Amino acid sequence: MEAIILLGAPGAGKGTAAEKIRELTSYAHVATGDMLRDAVKRGSDLGREAEGYMQRGELVPDEIIIRLVEERLDAGRADGRYMFDGFPRTVRQAELLEQSIARRGGRLRAVFFLDAPRAVLVSRLGGRRICRKCGMNFHVVNIPPRRAGVCDACGEELYQRADDEEATIMNRLDVYARQTAGLIARYEGRNLLVRVNSDTGVDALVSAIRSRL
Ligand code: AMP
C-alpha cells in the first residue's frame, strides 16, 4: 500500500482538496472526521463514544481512531493507495500509522501541509456548508452552491456542522495548535513534508499537490 497525508488546521481545505484529488487519481479518501460523523449518525457504539468529544471540538481518543483506520485498511486492497485527511492528529497516531504501514509492506510517500492564516481558517469554517447526502463541501461566499442551501451534485439539503459554531471553532484551532501542529516538524525531519499554500483557490491547491504525486 501507499499513503499520503493531508495535514493542516481545521479549515485548511483538506476535505475539499481530497475530494478533487480522489476524482483525479486512484487515491482513496480516508477522512476520520467523516467516518466518525457517519458512526454518530448511525448511532453505533463507536459513534456514541466519540460524539461528546466531537461536540466540544476535542480529539477523540487515539485507540478509537486507530481501530477505525485499521478496519478501513483491512477492508481495502493490499496494494491500495490511501489519502488520509484529518489523520494522524497526534504523535501517537503518527507512530501507530507508521507501524501499520510497515506491517503492510507499504510506504508513506508524502505529507502535504496545507497552510493558511488563522483569519482565513476561521472564515472558512464559519461559512462552511455540507451536503447531507453526499458530503460535498461548499462555502456561503467562497464556494457557493448554484442554489442557496442545495447541493450542486445531488440536489440534497446543505447543513452546517455543529462544531463549526464560533466557540467550538476557536477550541478546535487551539487543539490543533497544541496536539497536531507538532507533526509538521516530525515529517519535515523525515523529508516527507511538502508545504502548500492553501490560501488560494481549490484548483491551485489541488494542482500544487498533484504536481508532487
Ligand atoms: P474533522 O472533520 O477532521 O474536522 O473532524 C471532526 C472532529 O472529529 C474533530 O474535531 C475530532 O473531534 C474528531 N476527529 C477526527 N479525526 C480525528 C483524529 N484523527 N483524532 C482524533 N479526533 C478526530
JSON list of N, CA and C in Angstrom, two decimals, residues 49-97:
[
{"chain": "A", "resi": 49, "resn": "GLU", "atom": "N", "xyz": [-19.47, 6.76, 21.67]},
{"chain": "A", "resi": 49, "resn": "GLU", "atom": "CA", "xyz": [-18.23, 7.08, 22.41]},
{"chain": "A", "resi": 49, "resn": "GLU", "atom": "C", "xyz": [-17.61, 8.39, 21.92]},
{"chain": "A", "resi": 50, "resn": "ALA", "atom": "N", "xyz": [-17.70, 8.62, 20.62]},
{"chain": "A", "resi": 50, "resn": "ALA", "atom": "CA", "xyz": [-16.97, 9.75, 20.02]},
{"chain": "A", "resi": 50, "resn": "ALA", "atom": "C", "xyz": [-17.73, 11.07, 20.11]},
{"chain": "A", "resi": 51, "resn": "GLU", "atom": "N", "xyz": [-19.04, 11.00, 20.19]},
{"chain": "A", "resi": 51, "resn": "GLU", "atom": "CA", "xyz": [-19.88, 12.18, 19.99]},
{"chain": "A", "resi": 51, "resn": "GLU", "atom": "C", "xyz": [-19.54, 13.37, 20.89]},
{"chain": "A", "resi": 52, "resn": "GLY", "atom": "N", "xyz": [-19.38, 13.11, 22.19]},
{"chain": "A", "resi": 52, "resn": "GLY", "atom": "CA", "xyz": [-19.12, 14.19, 23.14]},
{"chain": "A", "resi": 52, "resn": "GLY", "atom": "C", "xyz": [-17.84, 14.95, 22.80]},
{"chain": "A", "resi": 53, "resn": "TYR", "atom": "N", "xyz": [-16.79, 14.20, 22.51]},
{"chain": "A", "resi": 53, "resn": "TYR", "atom": "CA", "xyz": [-15.51, 14.84, 22.16]},
{"chain": "A", "resi": 53, "resn": "TYR", "atom": "C", "xyz": [-15.69, 15.74, 20.95]},
{"chain": "A", "resi": 54, "resn": "MET", "atom": "N", "xyz": [-16.40, 15.22, 19.96]},
{"chain": "A", "resi": 54, "resn": "MET", "atom": "CA", "xyz": [-16.56, 15.97, 18.71]},
{"chain": "A", "resi": 54, "resn": "MET", "atom": "C", "xyz": [-17.34, 17.26, 18.94]},
{"chain": "A", "resi": 55, "resn": "GLN", "atom": "N", "xyz": [-18.40, 17.16, 19.73]},
{"chain": "A", "resi": 55, "resn": "GLN", "atom": "CA", "xyz": [-19.21, 18.35, 20.00]},
{"chain": "A", "resi": 55, "resn": "GLN", "atom": "C", "xyz": [-18.40, 19.44, 20.68]},
{"chain": "A", "resi": 56, "resn": "ARG", "atom": "N", "xyz": [-17.48, 19.02, 21.55]},
{"chain": "A", "resi": 56, "resn": "ARG", "atom": "CA", "xyz": [-16.65, 20.01, 22.26]},
{"chain": "A", "resi": 56, "resn": "ARG", "atom": "C", "xyz": [-15.47, 20.48, 21.42]},
{"chain": "A", "resi": 57, "resn": "GLY", "atom": "N", "xyz": [-15.24, 19.84, 20.29]},
{"chain": "A", "resi": 57, "resn": "GLY", "atom": "CA", "xyz": [-14.10, 20.21, 19.45]},
{"chain": "A", "resi": 57, "resn": "GLY", "atom": "C", "xyz": [-12.80, 19.63, 19.96]},
{"chain": "A", "resi": 58, "resn": "GLU", "atom": "N", "xyz": [-12.91, 18.58, 20.81]},
{"chain": "A", "resi": 58, "resn": "GLU", "atom": "CA", "xyz": [-11.71, 17.92, 21.32]},
{"chain": "A", "resi": 58, "resn": "GLU", "atom": "C", "xyz": [-11.39, 16.70, 20.47]},
{"chain": "A", "resi": 59, "resn": "LEU", "atom": "N", "xyz": [-10.19, 16.16, 20.67]},
{"chain": "A", "resi": 59, "resn": "LEU", "atom": "CA", "xyz": [-9.84, 14.97, 19.91]},
{"chain": "A", "resi": 59, "resn": "LEU", "atom": "C", "xyz": [-10.46, 13.73, 20.53]},
{"chain": "A", "resi": 60, "resn": "VAL", "atom": "N", "xyz": [-10.92, 12.84, 19.68]},
{"chain": "A", "resi": 60, "resn": "VAL", "atom": "CA", "xyz": [-11.41, 11.53, 20.09]},
{"chain": "A", "resi": 60, "resn": "VAL", "atom": "C", "xyz": [-10.16, 10.71, 20.46]},
{"chain": "A", "resi": 61, "resn": "PRO", "atom": "N", "xyz": [-10.24, 9.86, 21.52]},
{"chain": "A", "resi": 61, "resn": "PRO", "atom": "CA", "xyz": [-9.05, 9.12, 21.96]},
{"chain": "A", "resi": 61, "resn": "PRO", "atom": "C", "xyz": [-8.39, 8.31, 20.83]},
{"chain": "A", "resi": 62, "resn": "ASP", "atom": "N", "xyz": [-7.07, 8.26, 20.90]},
{"chain": "A", "resi": 62, "resn": "ASP", "atom": "CA", "xyz": [-6.28, 7.61, 19.85]},
{"chain": "A", "resi": 62, "resn": "ASP", "atom": "C", "xyz": [-6.72, 6.17, 19.57]},
{"chain": "A", "resi": 63, "resn": "GLU", "atom": "N", "xyz": [-7.05, 5.42, 20.63]},
{"chain": "A", "resi": 63, "resn": "GLU", "atom": "CA", "xyz": [-7.40, 3.99, 20.44]},
{"chain": "A", "resi": 63, "resn": "GLU", "atom": "C", "xyz": [-8.60, 3.85, 19.52]},
{"chain": "A", "resi": 64, "resn": "ILE", "atom": "N", "xyz": [-9.58, 4.74, 19.69]},
{"chain": "A", "resi": 64, "resn": "ILE", "atom": "CA", "xyz": [-10.79, 4.67, 18.86]},
{"chain": "A", "resi": 64, "resn": "ILE", "atom": "C", "xyz": [-10.43, 4.97, 17.41]},
{"chain": "A", "resi": 65, "resn": "ILE", "atom": "N", "xyz": [-9.62, 5.99, 17.23]},
{"chain": "A", "resi": 65, "resn": "ILE", "atom": "CA", "xyz": [-9.23, 6.40, 15.87]},
{"chain": "A", "resi": 65, "resn": "ILE", "atom": "C", "xyz": [-8.43, 5.30, 15.18]},
{"chain": "A", "resi": 66, "resn": "ILE", "atom": "N", "xyz": [-7.50, 4.72, 15.90]},
{"chain": "A", "resi": 66, "resn": "ILE", "atom": "CA", "xyz": [-6.65, 3.69, 15.30]},
{"chain": "A", "resi": 66, "resn": "ILE", "atom": "C", "xyz": [-7.48, 2.49, 14.88]},
{"chain": "A", "resi": 67, "resn": "ARG", "atom": "N", "xyz": [-8.43, 2.11, 15.74]},
{"chain": "A", "resi": 67, "resn": "ARG", "atom": "CA", "xyz": [-9.29, 0.97, 15.41]},
{"chain": "A", "resi": 67, "resn": "ARG", "atom": "C", "xyz": [-10.04, 1.23, 14.10]},
{"chain": "A", "resi": 68, "resn": "LEU", "atom": "N", "xyz": [-10.54, 2.47, 13.99]},
{"chain": "A", "resi": 68, "resn": "LEU", "atom": "CA", "xyz": [-11.30, 2.87, 12.81]},
{"chain": "A", "resi": 68, "resn": "LEU", "atom": "C", "xyz": [-10.44, 2.78, 11.54]},
{"chain": "A", "resi": 69, "resn": "VAL", "atom": "N", "xyz": [-9.22, 3.29, 11.64]},
{"chain": "A", "resi": 69, "resn": "VAL", "atom": "CA", "xyz": [-8.33, 3.32, 10.47]},
{"chain": "A", "resi": 69, "resn": "VAL", "atom": "C", "xyz": [-7.89, 1.90, 10.10]},
{"chain": "A", "resi": 70, "resn": "GLU", "atom": "N", "xyz": [-7.57, 1.10, 11.11]},
{"chain": "A", "resi": 70, "resn": "GLU", "atom": "CA", "xyz": [-7.15, -0.28, 10.83]},
{"chain": "A", "resi": 70, "resn": "GLU", "atom": "C", "xyz": [-8.25, -1.06, 10.12]},
{"chain": "A", "resi": 71, "resn": "GLU", "atom": "N", "xyz": [-9.47, -0.89, 10.60]},
{"chain": "A", "resi": 71, "resn": "GLU", "atom": "CA", "xyz": [-10.60, -1.59, 9.96]},
{"chain": "A", "resi": 71, "resn": "GLU", "atom": "C", "xyz": [-10.73, -1.16, 8.51]},
{"chain": "A", "resi": 72, "resn": "ARG", "atom": "N", "xyz": [-10.56, 0.12, 8.27]},
{"chain": "A", "resi": 72, "resn": "ARG", "atom": "CA", "xyz": [-10.67, 0.64, 6.89]},
{"chain": "A", "resi": 72, "resn": "ARG", "atom": "C", "xyz": [-9.57, 0.06, 6.00]},
{"chain": "A", "resi": 73, "resn": "LEU", "atom": "N", "xyz": [-8.35, 0.00, 6.54]},
{"chain": "A", "resi": 73, "resn": "LEU", "atom": "CA", "xyz": [-7.23, -0.52, 5.74]},
{"chain": "A", "resi": 73, "resn": "LEU", "atom": "C", "xyz": [-7.39, -2.02, 5.52]},
{"chain": "A", "resi": 74, "resn": "ASP", "atom": "N", "xyz": [-7.88, -2.73, 6.54]},
{"chain": "A", "resi": 74, "resn": "ASP", "atom": "CA", "xyz": [-8.09, -4.18, 6.39]},
{"chain": "A", "resi": 74, "resn": "ASP", "atom": "C", "xyz": [-9.13, -4.46, 5.32]},
{"chain": "A", "resi": 75, "resn": "ALA", "atom": "N", "xyz": [-10.09, -3.57, 5.20]},
{"chain": "A", "resi": 75, "resn": "ALA", "atom": "CA", "xyz": [-11.18, -3.79, 4.23]},
{"chain": "A", "resi": 75, "resn": "ALA", "atom": "C", "xyz": [-10.74, -3.44, 2.80]},
{"chain": "A", "resi": 76, "resn": "GLY", "atom": "N", "xyz": [-9.66, -2.69, 2.68]},
{"chain": "A", "resi": 76, "resn": "GLY", "atom": "CA", "xyz": [-9.21, -2.25, 1.35]},
{"chain": "A", "resi": 76, "resn": "GLY", "atom": "C", "xyz": [-8.23, -3.24, 0.74]},
{"chain": "A", "resi": 77, "resn": "ARG", "atom": "N", "xyz": [-7.80, -2.95, -0.49]},
{"chain": "A", "resi": 77, "resn": "ARG", "atom": "CA", "xyz": [-6.85, -3.82, -1.18]},
{"chain": "A", "resi": 77, "resn": "ARG", "atom": "C", "xyz": [-5.46, -3.65, -0.59]},
{"chain": "A", "resi": 78, "resn": "ALA", "atom": "N", "xyz": [-4.70, -4.75, -0.61]},
{"chain": "A", "resi": 78, "resn": "ALA", "atom": "CA", "xyz": [-3.35, -4.72, -0.04]},
{"chain": "A", "resi": 78, "resn": "ALA", "atom": "C", "xyz": [-2.46, -3.74, -0.80]},
{"chain": "A", "resi": 79, "resn": "ASP", "atom": "N", "xyz": [-2.74, -3.56, -2.10]},
{"chain": "A", "resi": 79, "resn": "ASP", "atom": "CA", "xyz": [-1.90, -2.64, -2.89]},
{"chain": "A", "resi": 79, "resn": "ASP", "atom": "C", "xyz": [-2.60, -1.28, -3.08]},
{"chain": "A", "resi": 80, "resn": "GLY", "atom": "N", "xyz": [-3.57, -0.97, -2.18]},
{"chain": "A", "resi": 80, "resn": "GLY", "atom": "CA", "xyz": [-4.34, 0.27, -2.32]},
{"chain": "A", "resi": 80, "resn": "GLY", "atom": "C", "xyz": [-3.50, 1.53, -2.07]},
{"chain": "A", "resi": 81, "resn": "ARG", "atom": "N", "xyz": [-4.02, 2.64, -2.59]},
{"chain": "A", "resi": 81, "resn": "ARG", "atom": "CA", "xyz": [-3.39, 3.95, -2.32]},
{"chain": "A", "resi": 81, "resn": "ARG", "atom": "C", "xyz": [-4.37, 4.77, -1.50]},
{"chain": "A", "resi": 82, "resn": "TYR", "atom": "N", "xyz": [-3.87, 5.30, -0.38]},
{"chain": "A", "resi": 82, "resn": "TYR", "atom": "CA", "xyz": [-4.75, 5.98, 0.57]},
{"chain": "A", "resi": 82, "resn": "TYR", "atom": "C", "xyz": [-4.30, 7.41, 0.79]},
{"chain": "A", "resi": 83, "resn": "MET", "atom": "N", "xyz": [-5.30, 8.28, 0.88]},
{"chain": "A", "resi": 83, "resn": "MET", "atom": "CA", "xyz": [-5.05, 9.69, 1.18]},
{"chain": "A", "resi": 83, "resn": "MET", "atom": "C", "xyz": [-5.74, 9.99, 2.51]},
{"chain": "A", "resi": 84, "resn": "PHE", "atom": "N", "xyz": [-4.94, 10.18, 3.56]},
{"chain": "A", "resi": 84, "resn": "PHE", "atom": "CA", "xyz": [-5.51, 10.44, 4.89]},
{"chain": "A", "resi": 84, "resn": "PHE", "atom": "C", "xyz": [-5.77, 11.92, 5.06]},
{"chain": "A", "resi": 85, "resn": "ASP", "atom": "N", "xyz": [-6.97, 12.20, 5.53]},
{"chain": "A", "resi": 85, "resn": "ASP", "atom": "CA", "xyz": [-7.42, 13.59, 5.73]},
{"chain": "A", "resi": 85, "resn": "ASP", "atom": "C", "xyz": [-7.89, 13.71, 7.17]},
{"chain": "A", "resi": 86, "resn": "GLY", "atom": "N", "xyz": [-7.20, 14.54, 7.96]},
{"chain": "A", "resi": 86, "resn": "GLY", "atom": "CA", "xyz": [-7.57, 14.68, 9.36]},
{"chain": "A", "resi": 86, "resn": "GLY", "atom": "C", "xyz": [-7.01, 13.58, 10.24]},
{"chain": "A", "resi": 87, "resn": "PHE", "atom": "N", "xyz": [-6.08, 12.85, 9.73]},
{"chain": "A", "resi": 87, "resn": "PHE", "atom": "CA", "xyz": [-5.40, 11.76, 10.44]},
{"chain": "A", "resi": 87, "resn": "PHE", "atom": "C", "xyz": [-4.00, 11.64, 9.86]},
{"chain": "A", "resi": 88, "resn": "PRO", "atom": "N", "xyz": [-2.95, 11.48, 10.67]},
{"chain": "A", "resi": 88, "resn": "PRO", "atom": "CA", "xyz": [-2.93, 11.48, 12.13]},
{"chain": "A", "resi": 88, "resn": "PRO", "atom": "C", "xyz": [-3.03, 12.90, 12.70]},
{"chain": "A", "resi": 89, "resn": "ARG", "atom": "N", "xyz": [-3.48, 12.98, 13.96]},
{"chain": "A", "resi": 89, "resn": "ARG", "atom": "CA", "xyz": [-3.63, 14.26, 14.64]},
{"chain": "A", "resi": 89, "resn": "ARG", "atom": "C", "xyz": [-2.83, 14.33, 15.92]},
{"chain": "A", "resi": 90, "resn": "THR", "atom": "N", "xyz": [-2.17, 13.24, 16.29]},
{"chain": "A", "resi": 90, "resn": "THR", "atom": "CA", "xyz": [-1.30, 13.24, 17.48]},
{"chain": "A", "resi": 90, "resn": "THR", "atom": "C", "xyz": [-0.04, 12.45, 17.13]},
{"chain": "A", "resi": 91, "resn": "VAL", "atom": "N", "xyz": [1.00, 12.62, 17.95]},
{"chain": "A", "resi": 91, "resn": "VAL", "atom": "CA", "xyz": [2.24, 11.86, 17.75]},
{"chain": "A", "resi": 91, "resn": "VAL", "atom": "C", "xyz": [1.93, 10.36, 17.84]},
{"chain": "A", "resi": 92, "resn": "ARG", "atom": "N", "xyz": [1.11, 9.98, 18.81]},
{"chain": "A", "resi": 92, "resn": "ARG", "atom": "CA", "xyz": [0.76, 8.56, 18.98]},
{"chain": "A", "resi": 92, "resn": "ARG", "atom": "C", "xyz": [0.11, 8.00, 17.71]},
{"chain": "A", "resi": 93, "resn": "GLN", "atom": "N", "xyz": [-0.82, 8.76, 17.16]},
{"chain": "A", "resi": 93, "resn": "GLN", "atom": "CA", "xyz": [-1.47, 8.30, 15.91]},
{"chain": "A", "resi": 93, "resn": "GLN", "atom": "C", "xyz": [-0.45, 8.18, 14.79]},
{"chain": "A", "resi": 94, "resn": "ALA", "atom": "N", "xyz": [0.48, 9.12, 14.73]},
{"chain": "A", "resi": 94, "resn": "ALA", "atom": "CA", "xyz": [1.50, 9.09, 13.67]},
{"chain": "A", "resi": 94, "resn": "ALA", "atom": "C", "xyz": [2.37, 7.85, 13.82]},
{"chain": "A", "resi": 95, "resn": "GLU", "atom": "N", "xyz": [2.74, 7.53, 15.07]},
{"chain": "A", "resi": 95, "resn": "GLU", "atom": "CA", "xyz": [3.57, 6.34, 15.30]},
{"chain": "A", "resi": 95, "resn": "GLU", "atom": "C", "xyz": [2.82, 5.07, 14.90]},
{"chain": "A", "resi": 96, "resn": "LEU", "atom": "N", "xyz": [1.55, 4.99, 15.31]},
{"chain": "A", "resi": 96, "resn": "LEU", "atom": "CA", "xyz": [0.78, 3.79, 15.00]},
{"chain": "A", "resi": 96, "resn": "LEU", "atom": "C", "xyz": [0.53, 3.66, 13.50]},
{"chain": "A", "resi": 97, "resn": "LEU", "atom": "N", "xyz": [0.34, 4.79, 12.83]},
{"chain": "A", "resi": 97, "resn": "LEU", "atom": "CA", "xyz": [0.18, 4.73, 11.37]},
{"chain": "A", "resi": 97, "resn": "LEU", "atom": "C", "xyz": [1.46, 4.21, 10.71]}
]
